[in-house]
Amino acid sequence: MEMKRIALLISTAMIGSAAIAFSLSTASWAGKNDEPDRHNTEKVASAQLGPRPFFLINDMDHGPLKKKLESCETGPFKKSDFSIGHRGAPLQFPEHTQESYQAAAKMGAGILECDVTFTQDKELVCRHSQCDLHTTTNILETELAARCSEPFQPAVYDENGKLISAATAKCCTSDITLAEFKSLKGKMDAFDPSATTVSDFMKGTAEWRTDLYASRGTLLTHKESIRLFNKLGVKMTPELKSPDVPMPFNGFSQQDYAQKLIDEYKQAGIPASKVWAQSFDIKDVLYWIQNEPKFGTQAVYLDGRYEDPAFDHRNPATWSPSMEQLVSEGVQIIAPPMWILLEVEDGNIVPSLYANKAKKAGLDIIAWTFERSGPLATGGGFYYQTLNGENPDPNHPVDIVINNDGDMYNALHVLAKEVGILGIFSDWPATVTYYANCMNLK
């Protein structure tokens, strides 16, 4: 079917439901695991991408990249390690749930992510934050709500209906046991700060996401994610999340935590070559390098230094440690948000100074996160800030080069071909899988 015809048949609002239909079927799960397993029926043999990539390509401005991507519309499409499922496929599915991971694998993500935190009984589970259960699960409508660190407090209004204080809650995995965690259901990560009831607080999903597939999100332990990912035939990138509780936690130290993550892969017989352990804390990365060198070889330093007011991605003097220091300590892979890797020069997207310095020092790069922003017609927000004028260099005014959704492929093309990233996290891996297959990226 031609691109233009596809675009006429679907609207932006329909993309989620149309693209999801393929991810709930089981007809194409096939293949054998790396080791014989008569129960293995879920390994992905090919990728099913749905209409989203075609919609974006049709939305692109005319040019060589659009022409190249259009030439690949008939596929076939297969799994690619360049396409990394960020928390699964949370553009449409509750993050870090079995359903989200299965959808991501169907879309050809060659690597899936479990963000790792721990419960009250020090068991590892997949959650983006230790204290996000009030926004990512149904805990507030269960008896476990009484165990939350901060119970639900409704929004308060004055007599004129003006908001005085927003609704709040704080529920942590460390508030409950593993068994209690497993009794919960995942939902889309959202809340309504204007809510006066629990029911309303649990709403708030962005209009460009959906709650259609959020009715029964199955939560997973870290061990369960390993088994599922192995069954799906994908590689694994666990992220050790920063604890929200003081460490050590009941005798559980930060090093115990970092070691337990690695131990669960070793216990499952997963080779280190299939695991990219990540952390924003350089101490965790260095611990793996020093104590688990097979896993440390491809441990990923997630660069969150942009949150430090002293950090300027345009000024290497503010980078501590420097790229060279990271390499000297054994770090081989750095992973910043995608905006740090891109700049605008003479109206064109180009690699940033940060990207060039990292490559020159010998670091490999992974970027995050594709398909996480809202519509690019409004600028794309955080992930495109060096392309939309939100983070300007006063000495070099930025031409805004992001103005429609198809422009995201232009950014991806520079990341892949000029920055030379190893891969990119995505909230909807189909779009990256399409690009990777078309450009013959593994």
CSV table of N, CA, C and O in Angstrom, one decimal, residues 3 58 154 158 218 241 266 342 346 397-398:
chain,number,residue,atom,x,y,z
A,3,MET,N,2.4,5.0,0.6
A,3,MET,CA,2.5,5.9,1.8
A,3,MET,C,1.3,6.8,1.9
A,3,MET,O,0.7,7.0,3.0
A,58,ASN,N,5.5,9.6,5.9
A,58,ASN,CA,4.7,10.4,5.0
A,58,ASN,C,4.7,11.9,5.4
A,58,ASN,O,4.5,12.8,4.6
A,154,PRO,N,-5.9,14.7,49.0
A,154,PRO,CA,-6.6,15.4,47.9
A,154,PRO,C,-6.2,16.8,47.7
A,154,PRO,O,-5.6,17.5,48.6
A,158,ASP,N,-9.8,26.9,47.5
A,158,ASP,CA,-10.4,27.9,48.3
A,158,ASP,C,-11.9,28.1,47.9
A,158,ASP,O,-12.4,27.4,47.1
A,218,THR,N,0.7,-6.5,33.9
A,218,THR,CA,1.3,-7.6,34.7
A,218,THR,C,2.7,-7.1,35.2
A,218,THR,O,3.6,-7.0,34.4
A,241,LYS,N,18.4,1.6,39.6
A,241,LYS,CA,17.8,2.9,40.0
A,241,LYS,C,18.4,3.4,41.3
A,241,LYS,O,18.6,2.6,42.2
A,266,LYS,N,23.7,-14.1,36.2
A,266,LYS,CA,24.6,-15.3,36.3
A,266,LYS,C,23.8,-16.5,36.7
A,266,LYS,O,24.0,-17.6,36.2
A,342,LEU,N,23.1,16.6,19.8
A,342,LEU,CA,22.7,17.3,18.5
A,342,LEU,C,22.7,18.8,18.7
A,342,LEU,O,22.4,19.3,19.7
A,346,ASP,N,23.8,26.2,10.6
A,346,ASP,CA,23.4,26.7,9.3
A,346,ASP,C,22.1,26.0,8.9
A,346,ASP,O,21.9,25.6,7.7
A,397,PRO,N,22.5,31.7,17.9
A,397,PRO,CA,21.0,31.5,17.9
A,397,PRO,C,20.6,30.3,17.0
A,397,PRO,O,21.3,30.0,16.0
A,398,VAL,N,19.6,29.5,17.5
A,398,VAL,CA,19.2,28.3,16.9
A,398,VAL,C,18.1,28.5,15.9
A,398,VAL,O,17.1,29.0,16.3
